[in-house]
Coordinates of C-alpha atoms in Angstrom, one line a residue:
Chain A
X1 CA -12.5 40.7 -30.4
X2 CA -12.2 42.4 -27.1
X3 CA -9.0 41.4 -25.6
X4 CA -10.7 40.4 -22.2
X5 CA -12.7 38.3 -24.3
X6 CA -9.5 36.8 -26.4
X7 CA -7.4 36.5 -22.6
X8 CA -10.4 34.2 -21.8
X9 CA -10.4 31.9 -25.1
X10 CA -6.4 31.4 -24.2
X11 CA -6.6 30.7 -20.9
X12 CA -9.3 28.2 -21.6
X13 CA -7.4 26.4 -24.1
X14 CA -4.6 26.7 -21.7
X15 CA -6.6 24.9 -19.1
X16 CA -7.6 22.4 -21.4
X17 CA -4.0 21.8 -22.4
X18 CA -2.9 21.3 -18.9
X19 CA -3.8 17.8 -17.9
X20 CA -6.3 17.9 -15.7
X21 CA -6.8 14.0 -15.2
X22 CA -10.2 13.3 -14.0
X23 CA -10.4 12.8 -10.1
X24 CA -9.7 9.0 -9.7
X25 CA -6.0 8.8 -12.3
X26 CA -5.1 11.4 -9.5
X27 CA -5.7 9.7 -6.6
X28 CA -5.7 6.1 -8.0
X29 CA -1.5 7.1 -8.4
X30 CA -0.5 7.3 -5.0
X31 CA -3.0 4.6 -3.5
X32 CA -1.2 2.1 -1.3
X33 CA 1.3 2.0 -3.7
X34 CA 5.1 0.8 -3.9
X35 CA 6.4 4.4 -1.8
X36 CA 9.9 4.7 -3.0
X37 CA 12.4 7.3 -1.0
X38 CA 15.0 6.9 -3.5
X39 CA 13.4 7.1 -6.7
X40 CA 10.4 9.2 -6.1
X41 CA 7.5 10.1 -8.4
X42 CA 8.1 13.2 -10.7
X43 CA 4.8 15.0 -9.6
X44 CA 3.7 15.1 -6.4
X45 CA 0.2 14.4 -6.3
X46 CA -0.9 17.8 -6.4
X47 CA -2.5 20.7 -8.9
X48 CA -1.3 22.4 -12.4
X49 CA -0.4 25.8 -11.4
X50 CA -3.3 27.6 -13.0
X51 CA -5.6 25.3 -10.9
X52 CA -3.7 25.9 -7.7
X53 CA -3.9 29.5 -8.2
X54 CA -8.3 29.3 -8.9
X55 CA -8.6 27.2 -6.3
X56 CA -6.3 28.3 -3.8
X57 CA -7.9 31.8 -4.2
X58 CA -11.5 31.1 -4.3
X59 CA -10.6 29.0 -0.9
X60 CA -10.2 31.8 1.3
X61 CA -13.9 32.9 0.1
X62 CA -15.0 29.8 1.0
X63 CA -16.0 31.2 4.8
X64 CA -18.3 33.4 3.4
X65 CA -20.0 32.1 -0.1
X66 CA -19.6 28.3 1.1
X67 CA -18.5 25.6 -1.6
X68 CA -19.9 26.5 -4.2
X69 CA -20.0 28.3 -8.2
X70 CA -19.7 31.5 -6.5
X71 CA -16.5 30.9 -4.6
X72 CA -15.0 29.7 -7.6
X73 CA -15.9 32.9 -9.6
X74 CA -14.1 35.2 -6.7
X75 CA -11.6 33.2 -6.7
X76 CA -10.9 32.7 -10.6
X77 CA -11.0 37.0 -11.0
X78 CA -9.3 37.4 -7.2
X79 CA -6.4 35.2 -9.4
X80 CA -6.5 37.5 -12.5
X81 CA -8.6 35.2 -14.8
X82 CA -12.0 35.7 -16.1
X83 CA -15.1 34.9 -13.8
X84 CA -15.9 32.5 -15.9
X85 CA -13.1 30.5 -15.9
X86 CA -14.0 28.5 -13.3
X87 CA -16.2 26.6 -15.0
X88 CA -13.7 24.9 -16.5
X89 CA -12.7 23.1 -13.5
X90 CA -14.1 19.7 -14.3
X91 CA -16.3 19.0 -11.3
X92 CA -17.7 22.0 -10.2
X93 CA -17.8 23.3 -6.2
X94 CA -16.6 19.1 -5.5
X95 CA -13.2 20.2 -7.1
X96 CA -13.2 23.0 -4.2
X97 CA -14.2 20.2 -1.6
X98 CA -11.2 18.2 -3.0
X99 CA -8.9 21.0 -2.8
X100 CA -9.8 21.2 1.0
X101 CA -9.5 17.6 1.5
X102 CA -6.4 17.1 -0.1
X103 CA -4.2 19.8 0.9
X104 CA -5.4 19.2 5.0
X105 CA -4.3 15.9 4.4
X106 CA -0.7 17.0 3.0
X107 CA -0.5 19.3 5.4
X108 CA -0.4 16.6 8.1
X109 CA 3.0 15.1 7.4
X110 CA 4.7 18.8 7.8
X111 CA 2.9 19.1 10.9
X112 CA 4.5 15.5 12.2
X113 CA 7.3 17.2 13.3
X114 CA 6.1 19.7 14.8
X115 CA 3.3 18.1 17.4
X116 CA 5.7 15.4 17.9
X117 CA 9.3 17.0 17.4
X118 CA 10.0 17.8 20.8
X119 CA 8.1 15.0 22.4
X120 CA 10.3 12.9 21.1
X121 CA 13.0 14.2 22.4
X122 CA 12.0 13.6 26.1
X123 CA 12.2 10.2 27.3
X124 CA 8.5 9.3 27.2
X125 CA 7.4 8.2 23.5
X126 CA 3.7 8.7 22.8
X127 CA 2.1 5.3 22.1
X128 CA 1.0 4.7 18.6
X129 CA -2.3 4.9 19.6
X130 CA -2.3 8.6 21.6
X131 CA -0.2 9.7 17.9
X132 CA -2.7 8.5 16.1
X133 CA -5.7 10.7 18.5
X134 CA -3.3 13.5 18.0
X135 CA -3.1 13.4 14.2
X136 CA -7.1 12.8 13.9
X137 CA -7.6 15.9 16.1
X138 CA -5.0 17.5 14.1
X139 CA -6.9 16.9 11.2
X140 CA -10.3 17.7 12.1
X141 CA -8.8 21.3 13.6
X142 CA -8.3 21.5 9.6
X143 CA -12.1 21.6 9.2
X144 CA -12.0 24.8 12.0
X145 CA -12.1 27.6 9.5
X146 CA -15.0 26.0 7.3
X147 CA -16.6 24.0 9.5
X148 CA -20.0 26.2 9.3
X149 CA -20.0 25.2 5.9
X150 CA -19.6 21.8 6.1
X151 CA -22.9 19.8 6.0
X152 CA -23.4 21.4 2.9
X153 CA -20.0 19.9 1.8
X154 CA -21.2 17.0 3.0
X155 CA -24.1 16.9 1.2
X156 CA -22.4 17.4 -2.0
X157 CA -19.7 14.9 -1.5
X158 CA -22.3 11.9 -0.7
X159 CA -24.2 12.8 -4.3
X160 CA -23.6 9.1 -6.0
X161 CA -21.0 10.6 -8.8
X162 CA -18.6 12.3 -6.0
X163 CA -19.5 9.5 -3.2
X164 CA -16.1 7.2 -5.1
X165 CA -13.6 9.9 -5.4
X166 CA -14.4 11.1 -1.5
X167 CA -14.5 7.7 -0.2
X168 CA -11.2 7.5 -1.6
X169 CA -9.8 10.7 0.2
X170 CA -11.2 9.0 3.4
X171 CA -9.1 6.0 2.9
X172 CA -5.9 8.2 1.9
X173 CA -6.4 9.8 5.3
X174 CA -7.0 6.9 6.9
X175 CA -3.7 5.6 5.6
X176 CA -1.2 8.4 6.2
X177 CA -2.7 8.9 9.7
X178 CA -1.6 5.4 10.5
X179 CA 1.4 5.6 8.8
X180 CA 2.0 8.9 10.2
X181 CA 1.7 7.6 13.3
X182 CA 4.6 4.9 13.2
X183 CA 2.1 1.7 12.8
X184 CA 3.6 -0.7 11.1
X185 CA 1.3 -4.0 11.4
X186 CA 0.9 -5.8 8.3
X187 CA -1.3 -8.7 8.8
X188 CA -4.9 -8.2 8.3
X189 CA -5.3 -5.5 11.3
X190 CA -4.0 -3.7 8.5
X191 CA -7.5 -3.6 7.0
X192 CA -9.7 -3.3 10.3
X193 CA -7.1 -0.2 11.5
X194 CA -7.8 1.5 8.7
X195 CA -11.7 0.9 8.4
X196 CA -12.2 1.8 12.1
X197 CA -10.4 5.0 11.8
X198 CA -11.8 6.2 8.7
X199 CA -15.5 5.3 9.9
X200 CA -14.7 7.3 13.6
X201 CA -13.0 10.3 11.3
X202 CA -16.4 10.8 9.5
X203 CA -18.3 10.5 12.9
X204 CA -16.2 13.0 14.7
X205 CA -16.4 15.1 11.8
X206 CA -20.3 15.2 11.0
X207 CA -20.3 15.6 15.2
X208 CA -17.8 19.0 14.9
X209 CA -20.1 20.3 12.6
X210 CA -22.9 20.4 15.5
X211 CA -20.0 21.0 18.3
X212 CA -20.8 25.0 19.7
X213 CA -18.2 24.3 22.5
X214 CA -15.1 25.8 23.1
X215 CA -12.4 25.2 21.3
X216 CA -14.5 22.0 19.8
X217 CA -13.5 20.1 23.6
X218 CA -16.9 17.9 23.1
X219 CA -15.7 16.7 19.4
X220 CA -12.4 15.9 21.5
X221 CA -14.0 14.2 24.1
X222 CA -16.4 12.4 21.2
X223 CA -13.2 11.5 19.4
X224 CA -11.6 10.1 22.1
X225 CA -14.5 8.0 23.4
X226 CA -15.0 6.6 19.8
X227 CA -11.5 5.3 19.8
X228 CA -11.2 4.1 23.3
X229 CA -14.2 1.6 22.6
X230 CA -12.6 0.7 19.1
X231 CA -9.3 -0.5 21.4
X232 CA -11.5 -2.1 23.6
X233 CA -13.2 -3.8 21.0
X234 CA -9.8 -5.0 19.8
X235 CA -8.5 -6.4 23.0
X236 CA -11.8 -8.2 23.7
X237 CA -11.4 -9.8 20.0
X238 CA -7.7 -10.1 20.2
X239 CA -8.3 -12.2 23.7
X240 CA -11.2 -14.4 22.3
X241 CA -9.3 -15.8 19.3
X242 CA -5.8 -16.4 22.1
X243 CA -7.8 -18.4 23.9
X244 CA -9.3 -20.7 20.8
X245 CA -5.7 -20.7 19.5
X246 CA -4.5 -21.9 22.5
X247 CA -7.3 -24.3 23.6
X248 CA -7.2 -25.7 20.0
X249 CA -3.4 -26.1 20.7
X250 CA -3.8 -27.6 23.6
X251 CA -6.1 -30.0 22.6
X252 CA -4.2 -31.3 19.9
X253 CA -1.1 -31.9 22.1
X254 CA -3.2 -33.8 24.5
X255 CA -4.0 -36.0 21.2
X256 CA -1.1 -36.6 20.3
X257 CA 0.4 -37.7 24.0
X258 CA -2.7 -40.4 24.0
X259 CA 0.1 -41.5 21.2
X260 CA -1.9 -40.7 18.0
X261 CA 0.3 -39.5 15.2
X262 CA -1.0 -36.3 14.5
Chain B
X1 CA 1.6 18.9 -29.7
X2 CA -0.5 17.5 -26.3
X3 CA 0.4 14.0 -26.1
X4 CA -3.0 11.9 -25.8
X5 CA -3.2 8.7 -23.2
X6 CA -3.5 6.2 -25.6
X7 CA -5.6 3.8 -23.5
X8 CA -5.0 1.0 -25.5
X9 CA -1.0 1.1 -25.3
X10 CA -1.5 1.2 -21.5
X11 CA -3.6 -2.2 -20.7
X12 CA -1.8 -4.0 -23.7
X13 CA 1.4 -3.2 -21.4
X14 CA -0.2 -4.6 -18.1
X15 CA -1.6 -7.7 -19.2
X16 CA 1.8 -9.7 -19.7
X17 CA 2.3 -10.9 -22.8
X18 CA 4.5 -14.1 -21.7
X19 CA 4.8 -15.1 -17.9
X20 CA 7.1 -12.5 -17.7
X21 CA 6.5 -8.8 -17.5
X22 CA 8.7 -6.8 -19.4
X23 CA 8.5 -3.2 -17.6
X24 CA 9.7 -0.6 -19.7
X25 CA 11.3 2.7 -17.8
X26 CA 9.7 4.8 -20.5
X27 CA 6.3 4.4 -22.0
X28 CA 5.8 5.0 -25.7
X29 CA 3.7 7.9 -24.8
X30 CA 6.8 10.1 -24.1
X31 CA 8.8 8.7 -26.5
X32 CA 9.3 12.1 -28.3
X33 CA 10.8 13.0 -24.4
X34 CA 13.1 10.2 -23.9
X35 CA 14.7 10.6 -27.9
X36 CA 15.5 14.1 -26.1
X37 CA 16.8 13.2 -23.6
X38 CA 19.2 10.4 -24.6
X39 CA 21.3 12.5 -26.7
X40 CA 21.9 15.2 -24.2
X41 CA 22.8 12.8 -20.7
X42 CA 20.9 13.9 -17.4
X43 CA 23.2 15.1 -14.8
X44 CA 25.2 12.7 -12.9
X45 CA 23.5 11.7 -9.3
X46 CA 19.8 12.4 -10.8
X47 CA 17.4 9.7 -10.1
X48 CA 14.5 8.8 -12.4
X49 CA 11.5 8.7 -10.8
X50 CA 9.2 5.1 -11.3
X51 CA 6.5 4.9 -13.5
X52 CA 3.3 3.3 -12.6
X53 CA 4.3 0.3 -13.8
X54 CA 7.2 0.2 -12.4
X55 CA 5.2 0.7 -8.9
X56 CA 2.3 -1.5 -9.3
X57 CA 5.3 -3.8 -10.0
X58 CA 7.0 -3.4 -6.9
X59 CA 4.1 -3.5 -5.2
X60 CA 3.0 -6.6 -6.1
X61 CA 5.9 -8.3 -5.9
X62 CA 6.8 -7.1 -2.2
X63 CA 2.5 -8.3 -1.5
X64 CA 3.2 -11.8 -2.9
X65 CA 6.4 -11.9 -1.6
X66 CA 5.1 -11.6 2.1
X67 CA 2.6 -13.9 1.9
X68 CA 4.4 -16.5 0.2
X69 CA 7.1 -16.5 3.2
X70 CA 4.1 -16.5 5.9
X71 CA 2.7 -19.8 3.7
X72 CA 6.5 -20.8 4.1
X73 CA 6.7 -19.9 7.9
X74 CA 3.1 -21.7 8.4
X75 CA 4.7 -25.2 6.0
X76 CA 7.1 -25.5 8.3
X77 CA 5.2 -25.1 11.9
X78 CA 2.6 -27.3 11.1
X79 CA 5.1 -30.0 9.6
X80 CA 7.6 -29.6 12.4
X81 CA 5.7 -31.4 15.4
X82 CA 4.4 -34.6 13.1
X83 CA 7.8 -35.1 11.4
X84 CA 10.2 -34.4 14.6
X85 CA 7.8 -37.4 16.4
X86 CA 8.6 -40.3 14.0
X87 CA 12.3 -38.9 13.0
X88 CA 13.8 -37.1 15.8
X89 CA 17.2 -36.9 13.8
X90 CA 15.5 -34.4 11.7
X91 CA 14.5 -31.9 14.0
X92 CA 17.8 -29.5 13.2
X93 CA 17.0 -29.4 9.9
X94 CA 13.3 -28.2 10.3
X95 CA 14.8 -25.7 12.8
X96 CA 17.3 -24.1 10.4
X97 CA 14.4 -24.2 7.2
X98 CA 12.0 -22.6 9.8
X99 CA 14.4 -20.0 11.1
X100 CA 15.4 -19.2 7.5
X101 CA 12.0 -18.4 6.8
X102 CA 10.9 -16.6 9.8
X103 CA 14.2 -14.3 8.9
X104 CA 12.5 -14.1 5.4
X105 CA 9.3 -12.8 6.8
X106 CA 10.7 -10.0 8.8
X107 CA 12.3 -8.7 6.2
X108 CA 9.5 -8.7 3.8
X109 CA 7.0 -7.6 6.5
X110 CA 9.8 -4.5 7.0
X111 CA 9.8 -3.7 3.6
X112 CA 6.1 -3.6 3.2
X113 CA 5.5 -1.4 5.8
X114 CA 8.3 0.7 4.6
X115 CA 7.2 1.4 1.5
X116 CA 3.7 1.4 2.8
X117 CA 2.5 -1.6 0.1
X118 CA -1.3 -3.1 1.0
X119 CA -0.7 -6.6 2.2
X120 CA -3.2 -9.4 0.9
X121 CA -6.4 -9.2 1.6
X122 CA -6.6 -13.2 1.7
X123 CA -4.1 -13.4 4.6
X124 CA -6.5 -15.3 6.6
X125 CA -6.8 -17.5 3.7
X126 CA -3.5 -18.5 3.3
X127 CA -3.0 -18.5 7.0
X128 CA -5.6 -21.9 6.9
X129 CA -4.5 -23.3 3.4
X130 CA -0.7 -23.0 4.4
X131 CA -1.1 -24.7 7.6
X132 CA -3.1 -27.5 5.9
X133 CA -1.0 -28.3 3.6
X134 CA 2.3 -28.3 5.9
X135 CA 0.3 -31.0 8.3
X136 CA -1.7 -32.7 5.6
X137 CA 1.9 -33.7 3.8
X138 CA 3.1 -34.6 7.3
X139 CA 0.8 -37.0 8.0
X140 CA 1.1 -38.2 5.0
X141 CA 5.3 -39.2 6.3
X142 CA 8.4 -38.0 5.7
X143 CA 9.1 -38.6 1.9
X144 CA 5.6 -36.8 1.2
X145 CA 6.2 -33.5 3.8
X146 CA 10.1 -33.7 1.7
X147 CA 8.5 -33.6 -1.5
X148 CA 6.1 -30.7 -0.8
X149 CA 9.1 -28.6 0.2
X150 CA 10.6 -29.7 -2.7
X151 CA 7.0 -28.2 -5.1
X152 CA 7.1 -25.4 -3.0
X153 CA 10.6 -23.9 -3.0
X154 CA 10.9 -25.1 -6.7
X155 CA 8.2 -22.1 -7.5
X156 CA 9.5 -20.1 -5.2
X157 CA 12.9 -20.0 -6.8
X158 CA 11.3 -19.9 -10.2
X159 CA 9.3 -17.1 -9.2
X160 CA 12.3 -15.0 -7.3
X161 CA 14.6 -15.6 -10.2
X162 CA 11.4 -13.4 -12.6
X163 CA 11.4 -10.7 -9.7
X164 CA 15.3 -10.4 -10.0
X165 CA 15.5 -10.3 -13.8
X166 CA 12.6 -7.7 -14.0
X167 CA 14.6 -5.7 -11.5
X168 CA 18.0 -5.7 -13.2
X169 CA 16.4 -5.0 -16.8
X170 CA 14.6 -2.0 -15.0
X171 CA 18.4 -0.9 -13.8
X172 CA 20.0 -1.6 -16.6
X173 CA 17.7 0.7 -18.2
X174 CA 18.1 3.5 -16.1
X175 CA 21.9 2.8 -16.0
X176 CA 21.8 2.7 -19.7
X177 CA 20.1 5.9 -20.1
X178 CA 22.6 7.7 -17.3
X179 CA 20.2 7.7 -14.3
X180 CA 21.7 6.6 -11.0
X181 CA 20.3 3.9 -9.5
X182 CA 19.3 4.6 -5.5
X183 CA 20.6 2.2 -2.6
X184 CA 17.3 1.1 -2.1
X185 CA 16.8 -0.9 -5.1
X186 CA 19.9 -2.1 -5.3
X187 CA 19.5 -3.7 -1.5
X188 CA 15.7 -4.6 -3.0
X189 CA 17.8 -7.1 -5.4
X190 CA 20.2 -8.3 -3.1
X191 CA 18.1 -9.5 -0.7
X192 CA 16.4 -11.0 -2.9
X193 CA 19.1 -13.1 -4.8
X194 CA 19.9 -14.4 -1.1
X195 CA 16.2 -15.0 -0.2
X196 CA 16.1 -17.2 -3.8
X197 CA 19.8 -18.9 -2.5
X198 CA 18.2 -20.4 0.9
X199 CA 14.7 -21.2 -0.3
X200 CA 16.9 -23.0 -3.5
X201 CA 18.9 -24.6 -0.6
X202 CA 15.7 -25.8 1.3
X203 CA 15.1 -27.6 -2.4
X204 CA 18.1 -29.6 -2.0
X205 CA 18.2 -30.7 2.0
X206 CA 14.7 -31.8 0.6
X207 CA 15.8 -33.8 -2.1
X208 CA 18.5 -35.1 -0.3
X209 CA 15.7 -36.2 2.2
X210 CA 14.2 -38.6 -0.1
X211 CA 11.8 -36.2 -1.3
X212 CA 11.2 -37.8 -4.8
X213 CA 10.6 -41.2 -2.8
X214 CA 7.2 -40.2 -2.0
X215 CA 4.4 -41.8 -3.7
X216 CA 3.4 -40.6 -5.9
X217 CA 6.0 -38.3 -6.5
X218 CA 4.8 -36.7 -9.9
X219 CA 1.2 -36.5 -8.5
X220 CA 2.1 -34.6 -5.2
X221 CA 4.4 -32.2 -6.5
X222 CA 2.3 -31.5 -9.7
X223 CA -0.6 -30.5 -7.6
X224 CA 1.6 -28.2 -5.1
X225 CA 3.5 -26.1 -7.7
X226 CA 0.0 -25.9 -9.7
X227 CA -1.5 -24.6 -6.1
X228 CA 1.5 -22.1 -5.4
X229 CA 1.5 -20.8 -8.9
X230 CA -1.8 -20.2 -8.6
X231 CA -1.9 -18.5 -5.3
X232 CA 1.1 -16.3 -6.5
X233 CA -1.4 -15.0 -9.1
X234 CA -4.1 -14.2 -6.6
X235 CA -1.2 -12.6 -4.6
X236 CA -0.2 -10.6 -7.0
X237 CA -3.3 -9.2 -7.6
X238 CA -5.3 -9.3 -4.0

């Protein structure tokens, strides 16, 4: 046995040994979930070390080759394993779209500080809705780098057996953007907040993939406009159900001074 | 030797075996781990991290426990009006129940947001069946409004007094094995044991209030506690 060929058998069985939980155990831990400060979890919900190092390699290919088998291969002999290691990553190019997707969204809380450390500092607090613009433009500058790639990410992430598992990283983002952003309504705007953001996120971001301007300013502007009629939409809803509250209110207090006992 | 999920271990844990959940600190996946780690002590100051369990747990608990104050909060509003016009004299007491449980909101709807736990999905729900049922026993007179407070905080307190005893097994686990046990739990369990004090305090101003005079007693209160213990297990789970 050559010993290329006997450094590939062990690394496979060590891949295999390593847990590599299918996509939805992963995220499934950490969804809307009891977050404890004191007593956190033991792993972060992140990648075994010989994963990391495939993945994080054949991600700086990803410019060039795209997501796909290819950038996996560089990636897995740019890291010191066999080409064909890669293949043992249990979904493929997705588990490279994952890897993007979940480390731009962890990336986002280490950047909290720094787009908002020394606003906070002044006397004017942003509002939680201009932090929340912020963190979604944030978040789609995270795209920058592979953004000529992306429709064919895209593509692959709406195929039926990925659709779940990205749906699911949609609705993490959602979630630490508005948490992120100091929102802490817990009544059923809980829901719509979220919805609304993660459908204008997928918007924005299928509209950056077109954007040729500089410095994406139209995907901002897009952004922007996409949120400002989502507020609007809001108000006008939160106005309509005041005034049935109020008339229903009303109406019953006029009841009951006509002396019924209500 | 790779330790294998044994999927079968997992969802006879989660479905409870008696209404009470016993939630273990350590699964018996990782038994071979914890024999380990019991003879040689973990440092002092070192925190054990929560299982799943231990987190869906929490979860839960802090999602029903939300709701079942905003049902409480909702009780009381609707009742308050109906009762204060035939019985002025008890106006202060509605006050101080509501109050209590407004405070009882804000703290849960703190501690949800804190810990960033989903609230129910059937708010809405329990927005309309709350504020039925708190104008509904109203108009139904004093003894009958008395005696639902009397169902409701009697399941209430039931159902704190489970939360409380899960949470001080799941300590004395960790305090047993030589974990420390971080501030916020133990703050989580003694807000808790007050919450369970007023709501059980609620249960007596009703009963004192001629709450078992209402007729029929056994009827109205048999078919409140069946309807909070059944919307507990929707909360839990929605």
């Amino acid at each position: 046995m050559s010993p290329s060929r006997r450094f590939g058998t062990s690394l496979a069985s060590q891949l295999l040994r390593t847990p590599l939980p299918p996509s939805t155990t992963r995220t499934a831990f950490g969804r809307h979930c009891y977050h404890s400060y004191d007593h956190p979890p033991a792993v972060a919900v992140s990648y075994g070390s010989t994963e990391q190092a495939i993945l994080s390699a054949a991600y700086t290919h990803v410019p060039q080759h795209g997501f796909s088998q290819r950038a996996l291969a560089l990636g897995a002999e740019d890291a010191g394993y066999p080409t064909i290691s890669a293949s043992v990553l249990p979904d493929g190019a997705f588990s490279l779209i994952r890897y993007h997707l979940v480390t731009r969204r962890e990336e986002l809380s280490g950047k909290t500080k720094t787009i908002f450390g020394e606003k906070n500092l002044g006397a004017q607090q942003l509002s939680t809705a201009a932090r929340v613009e912020q963190l979604t433009w944030e978040r789609l500058l995270g795209n920058k780098d592979v953004v000529h790639r992306w429709q064919e990410a895209l593509a692959i992430m709406a195929q039926p057996s990925y659709m779940p598992s990205s749906l699911k990283e949609l609705s993490l983002l959602a979630d630490d953007i508005w948490f992120l952003a100091g929102d802490t309504s817990v009544d059923p705007s809980w829901y719509t907040k979220r919805a609304s953001l993660a459908t204008i996120y997928a918007s924005s971001e299928l509209f950056m993939t077109t954007d040729k301007s500089e410095g994406f300013f139209e995907t901002r502007d897009f952004l922007r406009r996409r949120l400002e009629e989502v507020k609007q939409m809001g108000s006008v809803v939160g106005s309509v159900s005041q005034w049935l509250g109020f008339t229903a209110n009303a109406g019953i207090n006029v009841l009951r001074n006509k002396g019924l006992r209500i | 030797m790779v330790p294998r999920l044994p999927v079968r271990d997992l969802t006879s844990r989660m479905l409870p075996t008696s209404s009470r959940r016993q939630l273990s600190t350590s699964s018996k996946t990782n038994a071979a781990t914890t024999e380990t780690r019991s003879t040689q002590h973990p440092p002092p100051g070192k925190r054990k991290p929560l299982t799943k369990e231990q987190r869906d747990f929490l979860s839960s608990a802090l999602r029903v426990n939300q709701a079942g104050e905003l049902a409480a909060t909702l009780i009381y509003t609707a009742q308050t009006p109906v009762v204060v016009a035939r019985h002025p004299h008890l106006r202060p007491l509605m006050k101080h129940m509501y109050d209590q449980e407004a405070g009882h909101l804000d703290t849960f709807n703190a501690l949800i947001a804190k810990h960033r736990v989903r609230p129910t999905a059937l708010y809405p729900l329990w927005q309309v069946l709350a504020t039925g049922l708190g104008w509904g026993t109203a108009l139904m007179g004093r003894e009958a409004a008395m005696a639902c407070t009397e169902a409701v905080e009697t399941e209430i307190g039931d159902h704190y007094n489970e939360q409380i005893r899960t949470l001080l097994e799941m300590v004395a686990e960790w305090e047993a094995d030589g974990y420390e046990v971080g501030p916020e739990l133990r703050d989580l369990i003694s807000t808790l044991r007050r919450i369970r004090d007023e709501e059980l305090e609620h249960l007596d101003h009703a009963v004192e209030h001629d709450a078992q005079k209402a007729e029929p007693h056994w009827l109205l209160t048999g078919v409140i506690r069946a309807g909070c213990r059944g919307a507990i297990w929707v909360s839990e789970k929605v």
